[in-house]
mmCIF file of C-alpha atoms in Angstrom:
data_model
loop_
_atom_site.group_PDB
_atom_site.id
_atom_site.type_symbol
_atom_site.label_atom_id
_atom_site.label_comp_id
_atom_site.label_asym_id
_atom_site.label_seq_id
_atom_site.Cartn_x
_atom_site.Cartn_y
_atom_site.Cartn_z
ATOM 1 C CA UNK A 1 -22.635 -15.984 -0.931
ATOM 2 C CA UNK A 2 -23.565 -16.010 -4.636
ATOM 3 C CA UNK A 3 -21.264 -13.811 -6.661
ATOM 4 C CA UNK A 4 -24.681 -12.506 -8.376
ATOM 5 C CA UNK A 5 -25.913 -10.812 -5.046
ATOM 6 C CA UNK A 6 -26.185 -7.399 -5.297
ATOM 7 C CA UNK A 7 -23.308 -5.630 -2.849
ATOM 8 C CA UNK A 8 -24.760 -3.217 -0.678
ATOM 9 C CA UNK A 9 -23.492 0.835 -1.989
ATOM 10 C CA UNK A 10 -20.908 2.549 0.559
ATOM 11 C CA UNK A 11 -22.548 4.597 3.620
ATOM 12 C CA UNK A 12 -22.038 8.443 2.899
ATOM 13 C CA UNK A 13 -18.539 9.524 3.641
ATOM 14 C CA UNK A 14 -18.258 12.072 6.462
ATOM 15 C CA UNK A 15 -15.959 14.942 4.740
ATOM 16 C CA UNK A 16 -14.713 15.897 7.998
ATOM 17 C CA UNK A 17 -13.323 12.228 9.085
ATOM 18 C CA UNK A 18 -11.837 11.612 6.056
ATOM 19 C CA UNK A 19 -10.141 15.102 5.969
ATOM 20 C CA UNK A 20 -8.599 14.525 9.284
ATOM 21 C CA UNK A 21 -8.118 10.542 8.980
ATOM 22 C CA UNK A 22 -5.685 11.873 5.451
ATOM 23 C CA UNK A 23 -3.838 14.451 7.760
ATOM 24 C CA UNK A 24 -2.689 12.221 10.113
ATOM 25 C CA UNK A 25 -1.784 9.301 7.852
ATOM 26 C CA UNK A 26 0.337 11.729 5.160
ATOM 27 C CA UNK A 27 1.339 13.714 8.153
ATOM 28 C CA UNK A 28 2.640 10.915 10.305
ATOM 29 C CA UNK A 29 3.660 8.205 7.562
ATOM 30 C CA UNK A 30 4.791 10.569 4.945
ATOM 31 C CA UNK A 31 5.876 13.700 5.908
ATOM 32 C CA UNK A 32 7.537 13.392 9.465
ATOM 33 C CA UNK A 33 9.285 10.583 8.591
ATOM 34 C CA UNK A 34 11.155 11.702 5.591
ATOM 35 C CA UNK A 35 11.703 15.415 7.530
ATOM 36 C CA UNK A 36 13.033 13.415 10.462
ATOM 37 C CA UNK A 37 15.461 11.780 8.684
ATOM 38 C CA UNK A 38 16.579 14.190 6.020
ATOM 39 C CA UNK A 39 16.815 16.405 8.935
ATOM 40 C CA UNK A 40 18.783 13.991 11.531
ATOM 41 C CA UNK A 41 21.099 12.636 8.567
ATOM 42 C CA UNK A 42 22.010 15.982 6.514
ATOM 43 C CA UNK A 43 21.903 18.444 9.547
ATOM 44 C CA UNK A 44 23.287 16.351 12.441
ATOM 45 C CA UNK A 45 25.298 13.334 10.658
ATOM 46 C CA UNK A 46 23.331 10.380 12.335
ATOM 47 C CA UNK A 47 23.659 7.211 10.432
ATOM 48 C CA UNK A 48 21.012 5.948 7.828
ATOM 49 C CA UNK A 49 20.082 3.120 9.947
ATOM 50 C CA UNK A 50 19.784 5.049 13.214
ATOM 51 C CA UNK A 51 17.934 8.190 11.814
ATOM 52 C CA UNK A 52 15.484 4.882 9.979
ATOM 53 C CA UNK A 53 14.983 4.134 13.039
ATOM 54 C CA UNK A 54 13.936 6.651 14.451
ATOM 55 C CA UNK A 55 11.633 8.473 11.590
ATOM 56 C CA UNK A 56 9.864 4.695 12.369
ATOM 57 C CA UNK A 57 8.502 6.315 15.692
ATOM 58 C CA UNK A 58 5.485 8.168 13.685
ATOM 59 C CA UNK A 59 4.030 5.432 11.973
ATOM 60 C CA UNK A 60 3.812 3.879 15.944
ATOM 61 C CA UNK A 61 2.407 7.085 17.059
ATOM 62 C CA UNK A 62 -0.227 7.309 13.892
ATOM 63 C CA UNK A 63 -1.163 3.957 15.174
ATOM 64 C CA UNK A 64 -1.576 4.541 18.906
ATOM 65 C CA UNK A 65 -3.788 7.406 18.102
ATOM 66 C CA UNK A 66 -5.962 5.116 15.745
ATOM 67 C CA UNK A 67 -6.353 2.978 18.774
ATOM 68 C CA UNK A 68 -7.321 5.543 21.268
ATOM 69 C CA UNK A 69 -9.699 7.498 18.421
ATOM 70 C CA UNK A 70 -11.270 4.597 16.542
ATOM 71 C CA UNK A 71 -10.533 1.462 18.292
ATOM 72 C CA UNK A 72 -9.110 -0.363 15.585
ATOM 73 C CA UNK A 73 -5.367 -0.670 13.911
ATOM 74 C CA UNK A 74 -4.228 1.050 11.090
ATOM 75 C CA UNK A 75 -2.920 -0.917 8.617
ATOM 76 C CA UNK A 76 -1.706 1.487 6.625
ATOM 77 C CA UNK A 77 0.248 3.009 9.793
ATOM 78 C CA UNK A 78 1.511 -1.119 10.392
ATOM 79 C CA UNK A 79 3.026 -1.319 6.545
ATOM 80 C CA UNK A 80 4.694 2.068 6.955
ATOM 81 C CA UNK A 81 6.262 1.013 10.500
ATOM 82 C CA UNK A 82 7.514 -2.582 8.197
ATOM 83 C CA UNK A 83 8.589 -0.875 5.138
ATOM 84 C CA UNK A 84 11.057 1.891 7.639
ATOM 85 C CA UNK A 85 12.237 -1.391 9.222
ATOM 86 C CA UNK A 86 13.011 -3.453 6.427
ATOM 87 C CA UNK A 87 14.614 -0.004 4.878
ATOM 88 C CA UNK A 88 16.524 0.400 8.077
ATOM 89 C CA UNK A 89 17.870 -3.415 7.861
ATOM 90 C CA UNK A 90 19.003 -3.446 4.475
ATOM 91 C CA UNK A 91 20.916 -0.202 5.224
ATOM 92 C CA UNK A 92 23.024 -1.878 7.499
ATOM 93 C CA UNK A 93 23.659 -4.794 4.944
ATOM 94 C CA UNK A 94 27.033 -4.976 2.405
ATOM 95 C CA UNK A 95 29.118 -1.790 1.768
ATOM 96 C CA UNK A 96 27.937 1.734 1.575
ATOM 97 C CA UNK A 97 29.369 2.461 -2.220
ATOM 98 C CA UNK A 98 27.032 4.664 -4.309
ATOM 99 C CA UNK A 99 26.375 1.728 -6.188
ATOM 100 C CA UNK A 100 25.452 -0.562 -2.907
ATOM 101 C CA UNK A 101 23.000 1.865 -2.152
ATOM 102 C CA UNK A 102 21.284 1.960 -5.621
ATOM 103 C CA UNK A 103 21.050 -1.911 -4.977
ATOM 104 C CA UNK A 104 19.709 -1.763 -1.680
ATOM 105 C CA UNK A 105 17.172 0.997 -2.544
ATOM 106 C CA UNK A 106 16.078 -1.763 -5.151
ATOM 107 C CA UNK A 107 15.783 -4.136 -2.715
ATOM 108 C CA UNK A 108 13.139 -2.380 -0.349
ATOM 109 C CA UNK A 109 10.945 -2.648 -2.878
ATOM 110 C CA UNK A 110 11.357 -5.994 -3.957
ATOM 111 C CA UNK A 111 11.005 -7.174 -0.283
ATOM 112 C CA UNK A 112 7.499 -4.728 -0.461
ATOM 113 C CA UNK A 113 6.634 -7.222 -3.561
ATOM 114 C CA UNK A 114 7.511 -10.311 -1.713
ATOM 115 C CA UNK A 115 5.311 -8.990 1.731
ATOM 116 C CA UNK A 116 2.235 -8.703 -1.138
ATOM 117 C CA UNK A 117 3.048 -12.069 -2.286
ATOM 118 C CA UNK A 118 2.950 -13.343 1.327
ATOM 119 C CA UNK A 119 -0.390 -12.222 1.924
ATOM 120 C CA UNK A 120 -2.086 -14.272 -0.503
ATOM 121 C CA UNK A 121 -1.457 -16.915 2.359
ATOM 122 C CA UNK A 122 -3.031 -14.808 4.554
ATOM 123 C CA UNK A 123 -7.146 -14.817 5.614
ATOM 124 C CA UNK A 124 -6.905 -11.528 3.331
ATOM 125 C CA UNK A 125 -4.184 -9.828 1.086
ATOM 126 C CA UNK A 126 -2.791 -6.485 1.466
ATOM 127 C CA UNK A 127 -4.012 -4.630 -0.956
ATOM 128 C CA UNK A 128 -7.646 -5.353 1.195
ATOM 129 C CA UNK A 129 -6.587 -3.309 3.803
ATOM 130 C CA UNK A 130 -4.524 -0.465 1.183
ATOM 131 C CA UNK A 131 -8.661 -0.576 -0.610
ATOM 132 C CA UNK A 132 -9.799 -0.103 2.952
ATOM 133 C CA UNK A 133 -7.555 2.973 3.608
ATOM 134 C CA UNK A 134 -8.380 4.927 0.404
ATOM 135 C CA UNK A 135 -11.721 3.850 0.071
ATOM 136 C CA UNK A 136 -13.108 4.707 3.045
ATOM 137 C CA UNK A 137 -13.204 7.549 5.794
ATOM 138 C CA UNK A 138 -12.343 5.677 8.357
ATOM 139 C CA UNK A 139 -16.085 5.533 10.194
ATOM 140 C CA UNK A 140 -17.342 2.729 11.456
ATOM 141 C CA UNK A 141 -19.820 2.328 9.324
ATOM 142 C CA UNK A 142 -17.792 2.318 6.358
ATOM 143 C CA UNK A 143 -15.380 0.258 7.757
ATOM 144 C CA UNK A 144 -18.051 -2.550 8.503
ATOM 145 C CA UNK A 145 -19.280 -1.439 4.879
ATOM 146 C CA UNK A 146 -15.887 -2.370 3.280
ATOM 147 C CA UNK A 147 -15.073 -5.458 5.620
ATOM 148 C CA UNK A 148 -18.891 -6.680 4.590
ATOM 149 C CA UNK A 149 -17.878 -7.018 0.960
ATOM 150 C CA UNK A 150 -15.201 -9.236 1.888
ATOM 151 C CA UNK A 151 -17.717 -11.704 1.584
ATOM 152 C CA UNK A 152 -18.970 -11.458 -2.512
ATOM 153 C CA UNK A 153 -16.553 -13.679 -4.296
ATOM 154 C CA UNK A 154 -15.613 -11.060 -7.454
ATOM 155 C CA UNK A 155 -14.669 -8.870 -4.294
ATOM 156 C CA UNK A 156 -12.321 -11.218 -2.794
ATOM 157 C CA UNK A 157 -11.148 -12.189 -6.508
ATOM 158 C CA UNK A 158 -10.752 -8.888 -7.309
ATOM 159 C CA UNK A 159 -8.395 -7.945 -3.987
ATOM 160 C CA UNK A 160 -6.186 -10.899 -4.136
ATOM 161 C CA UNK A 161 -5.241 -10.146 -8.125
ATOM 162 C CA UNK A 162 -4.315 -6.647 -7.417
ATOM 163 C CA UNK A 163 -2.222 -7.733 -4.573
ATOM 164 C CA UNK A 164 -1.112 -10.475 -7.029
ATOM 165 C CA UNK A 165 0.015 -7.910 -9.733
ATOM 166 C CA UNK A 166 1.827 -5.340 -7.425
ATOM 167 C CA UNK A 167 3.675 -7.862 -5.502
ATOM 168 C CA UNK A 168 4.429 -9.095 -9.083
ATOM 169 C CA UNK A 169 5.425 -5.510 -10.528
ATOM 170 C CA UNK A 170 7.578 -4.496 -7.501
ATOM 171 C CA UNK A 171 9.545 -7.887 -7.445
ATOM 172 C CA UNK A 172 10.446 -7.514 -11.254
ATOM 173 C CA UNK A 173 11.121 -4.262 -10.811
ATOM 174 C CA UNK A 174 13.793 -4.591 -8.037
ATOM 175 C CA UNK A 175 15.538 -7.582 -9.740
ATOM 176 C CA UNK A 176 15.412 -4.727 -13.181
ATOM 177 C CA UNK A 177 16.688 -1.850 -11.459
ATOM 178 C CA UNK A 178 20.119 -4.099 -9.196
ATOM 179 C CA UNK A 179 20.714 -5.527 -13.277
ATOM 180 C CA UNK A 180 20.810 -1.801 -14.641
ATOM 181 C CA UNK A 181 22.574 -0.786 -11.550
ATOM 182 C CA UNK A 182 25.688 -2.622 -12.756
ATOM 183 C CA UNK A 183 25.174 -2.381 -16.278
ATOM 184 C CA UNK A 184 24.879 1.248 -16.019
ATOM 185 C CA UNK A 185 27.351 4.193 -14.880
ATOM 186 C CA UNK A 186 26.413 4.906 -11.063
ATOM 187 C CA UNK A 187 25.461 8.501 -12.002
ATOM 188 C CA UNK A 188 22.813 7.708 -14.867
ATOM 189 C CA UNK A 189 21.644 5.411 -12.486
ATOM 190 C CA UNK A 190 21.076 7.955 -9.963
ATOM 191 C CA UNK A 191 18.628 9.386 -12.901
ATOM 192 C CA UNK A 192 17.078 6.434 -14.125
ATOM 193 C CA UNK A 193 16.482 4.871 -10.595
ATOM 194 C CA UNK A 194 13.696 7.029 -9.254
ATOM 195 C CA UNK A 195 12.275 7.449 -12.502
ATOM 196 C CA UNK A 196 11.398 3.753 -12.315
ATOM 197 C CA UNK A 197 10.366 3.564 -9.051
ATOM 198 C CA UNK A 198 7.557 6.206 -9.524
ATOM 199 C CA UNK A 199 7.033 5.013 -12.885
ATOM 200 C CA UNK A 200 6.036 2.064 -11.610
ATOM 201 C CA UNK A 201 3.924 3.462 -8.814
ATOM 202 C CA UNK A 202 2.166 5.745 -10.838
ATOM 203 C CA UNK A 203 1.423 2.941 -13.416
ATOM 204 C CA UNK A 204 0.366 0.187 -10.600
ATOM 205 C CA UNK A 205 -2.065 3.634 -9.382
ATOM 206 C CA UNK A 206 -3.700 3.887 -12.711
ATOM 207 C CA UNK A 207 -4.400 -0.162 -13.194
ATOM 208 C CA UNK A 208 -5.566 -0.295 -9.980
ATOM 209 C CA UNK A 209 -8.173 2.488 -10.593
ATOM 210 C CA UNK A 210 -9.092 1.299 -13.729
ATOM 211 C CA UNK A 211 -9.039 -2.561 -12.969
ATOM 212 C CA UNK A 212 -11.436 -1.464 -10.021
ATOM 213 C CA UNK A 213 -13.660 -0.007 -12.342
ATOM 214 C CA UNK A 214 -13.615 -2.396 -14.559
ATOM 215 C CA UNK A 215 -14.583 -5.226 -11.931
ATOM 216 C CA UNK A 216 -17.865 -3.333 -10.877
ATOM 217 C CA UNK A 217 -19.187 -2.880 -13.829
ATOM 218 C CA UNK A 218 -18.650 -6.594 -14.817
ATOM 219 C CA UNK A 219 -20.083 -7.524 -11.591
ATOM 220 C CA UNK A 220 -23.185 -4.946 -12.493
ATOM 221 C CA UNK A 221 -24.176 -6.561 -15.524
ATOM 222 C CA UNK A 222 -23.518 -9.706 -14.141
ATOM 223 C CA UNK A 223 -26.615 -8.499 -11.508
ATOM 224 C CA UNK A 224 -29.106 -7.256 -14.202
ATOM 225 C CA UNK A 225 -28.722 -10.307 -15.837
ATOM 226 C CA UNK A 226 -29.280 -12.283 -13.544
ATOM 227 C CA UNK A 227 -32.566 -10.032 -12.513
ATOM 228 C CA UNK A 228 -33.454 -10.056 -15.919
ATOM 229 C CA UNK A 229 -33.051 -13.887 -15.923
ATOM 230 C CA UNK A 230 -35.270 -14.500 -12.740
ATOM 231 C CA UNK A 231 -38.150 -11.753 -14.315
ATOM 232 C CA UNK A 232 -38.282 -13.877 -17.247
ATOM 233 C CA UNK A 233 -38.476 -16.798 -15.072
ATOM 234 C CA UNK A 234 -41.434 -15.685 -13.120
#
């Protein structure tokens, strides 16, 4: 379809959807998982890659009950369930020296870069079905909204760059942080190393938000000009 088409505006959010849609992803994806594991490795000495393992059971759980409410997969749930995986993996890999860890820690995230990356093979890129999560409730109607606009081409352009530029931002940031973990003493690392790894979330956050923006109204104007161009026209 013509990138000059107008998009059709999202359907009206239903507050009480969303609300409980956010509860059970942050609940089950964020919070039990790191509880579980803080709990099962500080309070009952399991090993990283068993109590991993286990704290991976809520992102399955978060997903069966997206099946049984909505009928659909939760993507969001399905990267959560990878990322504990890969995180559980890479514990089990090398020596367990404060320094290995740093490195490893650094490597998650890297191998979150390289899974954007390998999307852009895909039919659609991550970062379509991240949009999908925050920028909807979760109703069918938005969800068929959202998948709908899958078929303007500034939307697609627009999806596959931002999965471009994370997978871009978490790889160099991986390969920066295993450098500075041997270039650095292990306990300024210990400082410096989640201060990147937010710092880089939190920046990726704001470009997305703002390159979002900034794609919509290009893709506005691009609309009342071409109106304007067809009125003149006629």
């Amino acid at each position: 379809m013509s990138d000059t088409a107008r998009p059709p505006g999202p359907p009206a959010r239903s507050g009480k959807a969303s609300a409980l849609g956010w509860i059970l992803t942050i609940g089950l994806n964020v919070v039990a998982p790191i509880v579980t594991y803080n709990t099962l490795t500080e309070d009952h000495g399991w090993s990283e890659f068993s109590a991993l393992l286990l704290s991976s059971a809520w992102p399955v759980l978060d997903t069966a009950i997206m099946v049984a409410w909505r009928r659909k997969v939760d993507e969001f749930a399905v990267v959560t369930l990878v990322f504990l995986v890969i995180t559980a993996l890479v514990s089990l890999v090398g020596a367990h020296t404060a320094r290995a860890l740093l490195v490893k820690d650094s490597g998650v995230t890297g191998l979150f870069g390289l899974l954007c990356l390998v999307t852009l093979l895909a039919p659609r890129p991550l970062m379509f079905y991240f949009g999908r999560k925050f920028a909807t409730d979760g109703t069918p109607e938005s969800t068929a909204w959202w998948n709908g606009m899958w078929q303007y081409e500034g939307f697609r352009s627009t999806m596959r760059t931002m999965t471009l530029v994370w997978g871009v931002a978490y790889v160099a940031e991986a390969l920066v942080r295993i450098a500075l973990a041997y270039a650095l003493p292990t306990d300024t690392m210990v400082v410096v190393s989640p201060v990147m790894l937010y710092g880089v979330l939190g920046a990726l956050g704001v470009w997305t938000a703002w390159f979002g923006r900034r794609r919509a109204a290009e893709g506005a104007r691009r609309q009342a000009e071409a109106e304007a161009a067809a009125a003149a026209a006629a």
